[in-house]
């Protein structure tokens, strides 16, 4: 049976002084159980794509000074194409990073990075052909090299859109839909946390989000747990999301200590409820295993195997 | 019912540093070179 000793330290501890002073987030490092990557900003930002075409802008300005409208149009237009490609790539990288902490939800529907890569290739080819005056074949080579380089640095998205749950099982699909909906509520909770100025309340909300993800992972491990966690998914998660949204909207307008204290009390209660919910699911797992061991033992005894 | 965690597709991983460096060189060679050539055309 799971006792208090089996409670993960992450969920047992209260807010530490370091967390409060430095604002260290509890889910900064990957969780060894869920293997969730660290949050923060994405490491690749696509800066190279913004920097490399700058000479084109200078070329357009030189063309303007020399009174060459064709140079201004070609260089300026191709520079704008490069910037659009870089911007799409940056958005794609951000979306990809945001996706990495999600297990059950697919946020990105448009392959932004791939479009960014194709635009980079097209812009390179056009620059070689129209601005520099290379032949079409050599321009094509430049475009291809740029796209290969782009793919090696940033990677292109797969052509087929990834499905979070490739299953034909009807019940599994229902569980998957419930998990996706719950995860979207957790995303909203995270968003609300980022707009709250009070570091203690922010950390508490982030910790609730982290506990919620643990419960969702637990349900994903054993989909039958969904029915035991219905109240968590339909009542508590909804409630905390609505309260957090409401607090995030109003706390800047009405700076009330009473409101803050009430919100703190709600968060402490929710943390406890989420912790209990997680423990209950773990306990059920252990109970089920106990029963399976007992059944196996009885079966072995019946068959005369000691 | 199967465990749902097992059928969640893995998150995309970043390419190794050497591959990214090679990609950076190719990008710089193509985009950077063409841009610089375009600047000195006049």
GROMACS .gro file of C-alpha atoms in nm:
model
  348
    1UNK     CA    1   0.000   0.000   0.000
    2UNK     CA    2   0.117   0.351  -0.064
    3UNK     CA    3   0.172   0.537   0.254
    4UNK     CA    4   0.274   0.893   0.325
    5UNK     CA    5   0.636   0.790   0.278
    6UNK     CA    6   0.567   0.725  -0.090
    7UNK     CA    7   0.456   1.083  -0.150
    8UNK     CA    8   0.694   1.242  -0.401
    9UNK     CA    9   0.907   1.508  -0.230
   10UNK     CA   10   0.801   1.758  -0.498
   11UNK     CA   11   0.445   1.740  -0.377
   12UNK     CA   12   0.514   1.717  -0.004
   13UNK     CA   13   0.722   2.030   0.043
   14UNK     CA   14   0.583   2.376   0.098
   15UNK     CA   15   0.720   2.688  -0.072
   16UNK     CA   16   1.087   2.726   0.015
   17UNK     CA   17   1.252   3.058   0.094
   18UNK     CA   18   1.468   3.029  -0.217
   19UNK     CA   19   1.162   2.977  -0.432
   20UNK     CA   20   0.998   3.282  -0.284
   21UNK     CA   21   1.303   3.509  -0.307
   22UNK     CA   22   1.443   3.393  -0.640
   23UNK     CA   23   1.112   3.288  -0.791
   24UNK     CA   24   1.255   2.947  -0.884
   25UNK     CA   25   0.989   2.745  -1.055
   26UNK     CA   26   0.924   2.396  -0.929
   27UNK     CA   27   0.915   2.245  -1.280
   28UNK     CA   28   1.237   2.401  -1.404
   29UNK     CA   29   1.414   2.069  -1.449
   30UNK     CA   30   1.288   1.768  -1.639
   31UNK     CA   31   1.071   1.539  -1.434
   32UNK     CA   32   1.234   1.194  -1.429
   33UNK     CA   33   0.889   1.026  -1.412
   34UNK     CA   34   0.724   1.212  -1.695
   35UNK     CA   35   1.045   1.303  -1.878
   36UNK     CA   36   0.896   1.648  -1.935
   37UNK     CA   37   1.155   1.891  -2.072
   38UNK     CA   38   1.247   2.208  -1.889
   39UNK     CA   39   1.045   2.518  -1.965
   40UNK     CA   40   1.179   2.865  -2.040
   41UNK     CA   41   1.256   3.016  -2.374
   42UNK     CA   42   1.350   2.805  -2.676
   43UNK     CA   43   1.726   2.784  -2.732
   44UNK     CA   44   1.710   2.827  -3.111
   45UNK     CA   45   1.554   3.160  -3.199
   46UNK     CA   46   1.626   3.194  -3.571
   47UNK     CA   47   1.851   3.499  -3.519
   48UNK     CA   48   2.080   3.394  -3.806
   49UNK     CA   49   1.790   3.428  -4.048
   50UNK     CA   50   1.736   3.788  -3.941
   51UNK     CA   51   2.107   3.879  -3.965
   52UNK     CA   52   2.223   3.714  -4.288
   53UNK     CA   53   2.000   3.913  -4.531
   54UNK     CA   54   2.098   4.257  -4.387
   55UNK     CA   55   2.338   4.327  -4.680
   56UNK     CA   56   2.031   4.311  -4.907
   57UNK     CA   57   1.878   4.601  -4.715
   58UNK     CA   58   2.203   4.794  -4.747
   59UNK     CA   59   2.203   4.710  -5.121
   60UNK     CA   60   1.848   4.847  -5.151
   61UNK     CA   61   1.955   5.171  -4.977
   62UNK     CA   62   2.259   5.201  -5.204
   63UNK     CA   63   2.027   5.147  -5.502
   64UNK     CA   64   1.800   5.421  -5.371
   65UNK     CA   65   2.100   5.656  -5.345
   66UNK     CA   66   2.204   5.567  -5.698
   67UNK     CA   67   1.851   5.622  -5.831
   68UNK     CA   68   1.807   5.258  -5.940
   69UNK     CA   69   1.443   5.171  -5.878
   70UNK     CA   70   1.485   4.812  -6.002
   71UNK     CA   71   1.760   4.744  -5.744
   72UNK     CA   72   1.548   4.901  -5.467
   73UNK     CA   73   1.246   4.688  -5.561
   74UNK     CA   74   1.437   4.361  -5.601
   75UNK     CA   75   1.663   4.396  -5.297
   76UNK     CA   76   1.393   4.549  -5.077
   77UNK     CA   77   1.130   4.295  -5.179
   78UNK     CA   78   1.361   3.998  -5.131
   79UNK     CA   79   1.477   4.138  -4.795
   80UNK     CA   80   1.110   4.158  -4.688
   81UNK     CA   81   1.064   3.796  -4.800
   82UNK     CA   82   1.364   3.691  -4.589
   83UNK     CA   83   1.225   3.877  -4.286
   84UNK     CA   84   0.886   3.709  -4.329
   85UNK     CA   85   1.062   3.371  -4.346
   86UNK     CA   86   1.265   3.450  -4.032
   87UNK     CA   87   0.955   3.562  -3.844
   88UNK     CA   88   0.761   3.249  -3.939
   89UNK     CA   89   1.055   3.034  -3.834
   90UNK     CA   90   1.078   3.208  -3.498
   91UNK     CA   91   0.705   3.157  -3.441
   92UNK     CA   92   0.740   2.793  -3.543
   93UNK     CA   93   1.030   2.742  -3.300
   94UNK     CA   94   0.828   2.899  -3.018
   95UNK     CA   95   0.526   2.682  -3.098
   96UNK     CA   96   0.747   2.374  -3.109
   97UNK     CA   97   0.896   2.462  -2.771
   98UNK     CA   98   0.552   2.517  -2.620
   99UNK     CA   99   0.445   2.183  -2.762
  100UNK     CA  100   0.727   1.997  -2.590
  101UNK     CA  101   0.575   2.033  -2.244
  102UNK     CA  102   0.238   1.907  -2.369
  103UNK     CA  103   0.164   1.539  -2.397
  104UNK     CA  104  -0.198   1.524  -2.497
  105UNK     CA  105  -0.264   1.840  -2.694
  106UNK     CA  106  -0.147   1.940  -3.039
  107UNK     CA  107  -0.144   2.319  -3.058
  108UNK     CA  108   0.024   2.386  -3.389
  109UNK     CA  109  -0.186   2.331  -3.700
  110UNK     CA  110   0.020   2.523  -3.958
  111UNK     CA  111   0.379   2.404  -4.025
  112UNK     CA  112   0.530   2.751  -3.971
  113UNK     CA  113   0.892   2.636  -3.971
  114UNK     CA  114   0.849   2.447  -4.297
  115UNK     CA  115   0.690   2.752  -4.462
  116UNK     CA  116   0.976   2.962  -4.321
  117UNK     CA  117   1.231   2.719  -4.469
  118UNK     CA  118   1.063   2.719  -4.811
  119UNK     CA  119   1.044   3.099  -4.812
  120UNK     CA  120   1.414   3.119  -4.718
  121UNK     CA  121   1.496   2.897  -5.015
  122UNK     CA  122   1.274   3.093  -5.253
  123UNK     CA  123   1.417   3.427  -5.133
  124UNK     CA  124   1.774   3.298  -5.174
  125UNK     CA  125   1.700   3.177  -5.527
  126UNK     CA  126   1.533   3.506  -5.621
  127UNK     CA  127   1.823   3.706  -5.474
  128UNK     CA  128   2.075   3.504  -5.675
  129UNK     CA  129   1.867   3.533  -5.993
  130UNK     CA  130   1.722   3.886  -5.982
  131UNK     CA  131   1.961   4.081  -5.758
  132UNK     CA  132   2.296   3.919  -5.843
  133UNK     CA  133   2.211   3.814  -6.199
  134UNK     CA  134   2.308   3.446  -6.178
  135UNK     CA  135   2.152   3.194  -6.414
  136UNK     CA  136   1.837   3.004  -6.316
  137UNK     CA  137   2.027   2.676  -6.261
  138UNK     CA  138   2.283   2.830  -6.025
  139UNK     CA  139   2.004   3.019  -5.844
  140UNK     CA  140   1.827   2.689  -5.792
  141UNK     CA  141   2.146   2.544  -5.643
  142UNK     CA  142   2.171   2.840  -5.402
  143UNK     CA  143   1.805   2.792  -5.303
  144UNK     CA  144   1.857   2.420  -5.244
  145UNK     CA  145   2.170   2.475  -5.035
  146UNK     CA  146   1.983   2.734  -4.825
  147UNK     CA  147   1.694   2.494  -4.765
  148UNK     CA  148   1.929   2.209  -4.672
  149UNK     CA  149   2.112   2.441  -4.431
  150UNK     CA  150   1.781   2.553  -4.285
  151UNK     CA  151   1.672   2.195  -4.234
  152UNK     CA  152   1.997   2.102  -4.060
  153UNK     CA  153   1.982   2.400  -3.823
  154UNK     CA  154   1.610   2.427  -3.747
  155UNK     CA  155   1.455   2.112  -3.890
  156UNK     CA  156   1.139   2.096  -4.100
  157UNK     CA  157   0.812   1.971  -3.955
  158UNK     CA  158   0.692   1.628  -4.070
  159UNK     CA  159   0.447   1.646  -4.359
  160UNK     CA  160   0.173   1.447  -4.185
  161UNK     CA  161   0.024   1.623  -3.881
  162UNK     CA  162   0.110   1.428  -3.569
  163UNK     CA  163  -0.186   1.277  -3.389
  164UNK     CA  164  -0.146   1.261  -3.012
  165UNK     CA  165  -0.318   0.923  -2.992
  166UNK     CA  166  -0.304   0.700  -3.295
  167UNK     CA  167  -0.559   0.452  -3.168
  168UNK     CA  168  -0.877   0.301  -3.305
  169UNK     CA  169  -1.008   0.204  -2.962
  170UNK     CA  170  -1.324   0.407  -2.897
  171UNK     CA  171  -1.279   0.420  -2.519
  172UNK     CA  172  -0.912   0.517  -2.553
  173UNK     CA  173  -1.017   0.800  -2.786
  174UNK     CA  174  -1.264   0.925  -2.525
  175UNK     CA  175  -0.992   0.920  -2.261
  176UNK     CA  176  -0.757   1.098  -2.502
  177UNK     CA  177  -1.020   1.368  -2.563
  178UNK     CA  178  -1.071   1.413  -2.188
  179UNK     CA  179  -0.694   1.437  -2.134
  180UNK     CA  180  -0.662   1.693  -2.412
  181UNK     CA  181  -0.940   1.906  -2.268
  182UNK     CA  182  -0.785   1.884  -1.921
  183UNK     CA  183  -0.443   1.977  -2.056
  184UNK     CA  184  -0.589   2.282  -2.231
  185UNK     CA  185  -0.723   2.396  -1.893
  186UNK     CA  186  -0.374   2.351  -1.749
  187UNK     CA  187  -0.233   2.563  -2.034
  188UNK     CA  188  -0.485   2.837  -1.943
  189UNK     CA  189  -0.376   2.801  -1.581
  190UNK     CA  190  -0.011   2.849  -1.682
  191UNK     CA  191  -0.108   3.156  -1.885
  192UNK     CA  192  -0.293   3.303  -1.587
  193UNK     CA  193   0.015   3.233  -1.369
  194UNK     CA  194   0.238   3.438  -1.598
  195UNK     CA  195   0.018   3.747  -1.554
  196UNK     CA  196   0.014   3.735  -1.174
  197UNK     CA  197   0.275   3.960  -1.012
  198UNK     CA  198   0.284   3.802  -0.665
  199UNK     CA  199   0.570   3.545  -0.680
  200UNK     CA  200   0.423   3.322  -0.410
  201UNK     CA  201   0.084   3.291  -0.579
  202UNK     CA  202   0.253   3.247  -0.916
  203UNK     CA  203   0.463   2.957  -0.784
  204UNK     CA  204   0.162   2.800  -0.617
  205UNK     CA  205  -0.032   2.814  -0.945
  206UNK     CA  206   0.262   2.667  -1.136
  207UNK     CA  207   0.288   2.390  -0.880
  208UNK     CA  208  -0.083   2.316  -0.917
  209UNK     CA  209  -0.026   2.296  -1.292
  210UNK     CA  210   0.261   2.054  -1.233
  211UNK     CA  211   0.046   1.840  -1.000
  212UNK     CA  212  -0.231   1.843  -1.260
  213UNK     CA  213   0.011   1.715  -1.525
  214UNK     CA  214   0.120   1.434  -1.291
  215UNK     CA  215  -0.244   1.330  -1.254
  216UNK     CA  216  -0.298   1.340  -1.630
  217UNK     CA  217   0.013   1.125  -1.679
  218UNK     CA  218  -0.122   0.884  -1.420
  219UNK     CA  219  -0.450   0.863  -1.613
  220UNK     CA  220  -0.258   0.811  -1.938
  221UNK     CA  221  -0.075   0.521  -1.775
  222UNK     CA  222  -0.402   0.363  -1.665
  223UNK     CA  223  -0.694   0.500  -1.866
  224UNK     CA  224  -0.940   0.328  -1.630
  225UNK     CA  225  -0.832   0.587  -1.371
  226UNK     CA  226  -1.023   0.845  -1.573
  227UNK     CA  227  -1.347   0.737  -1.414
  228UNK     CA  228  -1.197   0.773  -1.066
  229UNK     CA  229  -1.060   1.117  -1.154
  230UNK     CA  230  -1.381   1.252  -1.311
  231UNK     CA  231  -1.441   1.492  -1.024
  232UNK     CA  232  -1.086   1.623  -1.052
  233UNK     CA  233  -1.124   1.685  -1.424
  234UNK     CA  234  -1.475   1.828  -1.424
  235UNK     CA  235  -1.497   2.018  -1.094
  236UNK     CA  236  -1.161   2.111  -0.943
  237UNK     CA  237  -0.966   2.176  -1.260
  238UNK     CA  238  -1.250   2.387  -1.404
  239UNK     CA  239  -1.288   2.572  -1.075
  240UNK     CA  240  -0.921   2.656  -1.026
  241UNK     CA  241  -0.889   2.765  -1.390
  242UNK     CA  242  -1.186   3.000  -1.361
  243UNK     CA  243  -1.071   3.143  -1.028
  244UNK     CA  244  -0.714   3.191  -1.154
  245UNK     CA  245  -0.842   3.362  -1.471
  246UNK     CA  246  -1.068   3.587  -1.266
  247UNK     CA  247  -0.788   3.676  -1.023
  248UNK     CA  248  -0.543   3.743  -1.308
  249UNK     CA  249  -0.797   3.981  -1.465
  250UNK     CA  250  -0.904   4.169  -1.152
  251UNK     CA  251  -0.602   4.182  -0.920
  252UNK     CA  252  -0.440   4.466  -1.112
  253UNK     CA  253  -0.756   4.675  -1.101
  254UNK     CA  254  -0.848   4.609  -0.738
  255UNK     CA  255  -0.542   4.565  -0.518
  256UNK     CA  256  -0.715   4.407  -0.222
  257UNK     CA  257  -0.532   4.215   0.049
  258UNK     CA  258  -0.851   4.027   0.129
  259UNK     CA  259  -0.884   3.912  -0.232
  260UNK     CA  260  -0.519   3.800  -0.232
  261UNK     CA  261  -0.564   3.607   0.093
  262UNK     CA  262  -0.881   3.440  -0.035
  263UNK     CA  263  -0.705   3.341  -0.353
  264UNK     CA  264  -0.410   3.206  -0.152
  265UNK     CA  265  -0.648   2.998   0.063
  266UNK     CA  266  -0.814   2.855  -0.247
  267UNK     CA  267  -0.477   2.764  -0.398
  268UNK     CA  268  -0.360   2.591  -0.079
  269UNK     CA  269  -0.683   2.389  -0.072
  270UNK     CA  270  -0.653   2.300  -0.439
  271UNK     CA  271  -0.291   2.190  -0.389
  272UNK     CA  272  -0.407   1.957  -0.112
  273UNK     CA  273  -0.696   1.824  -0.319
  274UNK     CA  274  -0.471   1.758  -0.620
  275UNK     CA  275  -0.215   1.588  -0.398
  276UNK     CA  276  -0.485   1.369  -0.243
  277UNK     CA  277  -0.621   1.286  -0.588
  278UNK     CA  278  -0.277   1.179  -0.708
  279UNK     CA  279  -0.220   0.971  -0.396
  280UNK     CA  280  -0.561   0.808  -0.435
  281UNK     CA  281  -0.478   0.705  -0.790
  282UNK     CA  282  -0.140   0.566  -0.683
  283UNK     CA  283  -0.304   0.383  -0.395
  284UNK     CA  284  -0.557   0.222  -0.630
  285UNK     CA  285  -0.269   0.108  -0.850
  286UNK     CA  286  -0.100  -0.059  -0.553
  287UNK     CA  287  -0.428  -0.216  -0.439
  288UNK     CA  288  -0.489  -0.358  -0.786
  289UNK     CA  289  -0.136  -0.497  -0.791
  290UNK     CA  290  -0.189  -0.654  -0.446
  291UNK     CA  291  -0.502  -0.825  -0.576
  292UNK     CA  292  -0.323  -0.949  -0.889
  293UNK     CA  293  -0.038  -1.089  -0.676
  294UNK     CA  294  -0.289  -1.261  -0.446
  295UNK     CA  295  -0.477  -1.414  -0.743
  296UNK     CA  296  -0.150  -1.538  -0.896
  297UNK     CA  297  -0.040  -1.688  -0.563
  298UNK     CA  298  -0.373  -1.869  -0.524
  299UNK     CA  299  -0.350  -1.999  -0.880
  300UNK     CA  300   0.005  -2.127  -0.827
  301UNK     CA  301  -0.098  -2.297  -0.500
  302UNK     CA  302  -0.397  -2.459  -0.673
  303UNK     CA  303  -0.172  -2.598  -0.940
  304UNK     CA  304   0.063  -2.737  -0.673
  305UNK     CA  305   0.352  -2.501  -0.745
  306UNK     CA  306   0.511  -2.380  -0.421
  307UNK     CA  307  -0.750  -0.048  -2.294
  308UNK     CA  308  -0.384   0.028  -2.380
  309UNK     CA  309  -0.170   0.269  -2.183
  310UNK     CA  310  -0.209   0.602  -2.358
  311UNK     CA  311   0.140   0.718  -2.265
  312UNK     CA  312   0.288   0.449  -2.487
  313UNK     CA  313   0.119   0.579  -2.800
  314UNK     CA  314   0.201   0.945  -2.751
  315UNK     CA  315   0.449   1.035  -3.028
  316UNK     CA  316   0.791   1.139  -2.901
  317UNK     CA  317   0.878   1.509  -2.892
  318UNK     CA  318   1.111   1.620  -3.172
  319UNK     CA  319   1.471   1.639  -3.057
  320UNK     CA  320   1.729   1.899  -3.159
  321UNK     CA  321   1.986   1.782  -3.415
  322UNK     CA  322   2.341   1.728  -3.282
  323UNK     CA  323   2.573   2.030  -3.261
  324UNK     CA  324   2.792   1.918  -3.555
  325UNK     CA  325   2.491   1.890  -3.784
  326UNK     CA  326   2.362   2.231  -3.674
  327UNK     CA  327   2.704   2.385  -3.736
  328UNK     CA  328   2.716   2.235  -4.083
  329UNK     CA  329   2.367   2.374  -4.146
  330UNK     CA  330   2.483   2.715  -4.022
  331UNK     CA  331   2.776   2.708  -4.262
  332UNK     CA  332   2.549   2.616  -4.555
  333UNK     CA  333   2.298   2.888  -4.464
  334UNK     CA  334   2.573   3.147  -4.427
  335UNK     CA  335   2.731   3.036  -4.755
  336UNK     CA  336   2.406   3.059  -4.951
  337UNK     CA  337   2.200   3.340  -4.792
  338UNK     CA  338   2.497   3.544  -4.666
  339UNK     CA  339   2.700   3.516  -4.984
  340UNK     CA  340   2.407   3.601  -5.213
  341UNK     CA  341   2.311   3.898  -4.994
  342UNK     CA  342   2.668   4.032  -4.993
  343UNK     CA  343   2.694   3.986  -5.372
  344UNK     CA  344   2.365   4.175  -5.412
  345UNK     CA  345   2.503   4.459  -5.199
  346UNK     CA  346   2.812   4.499  -5.421
  347UNK     CA  347   2.629   4.467  -5.754
  348UNK     CA  348   2.621   4.845  -5.807
   0.00000   0.00000   0.00000
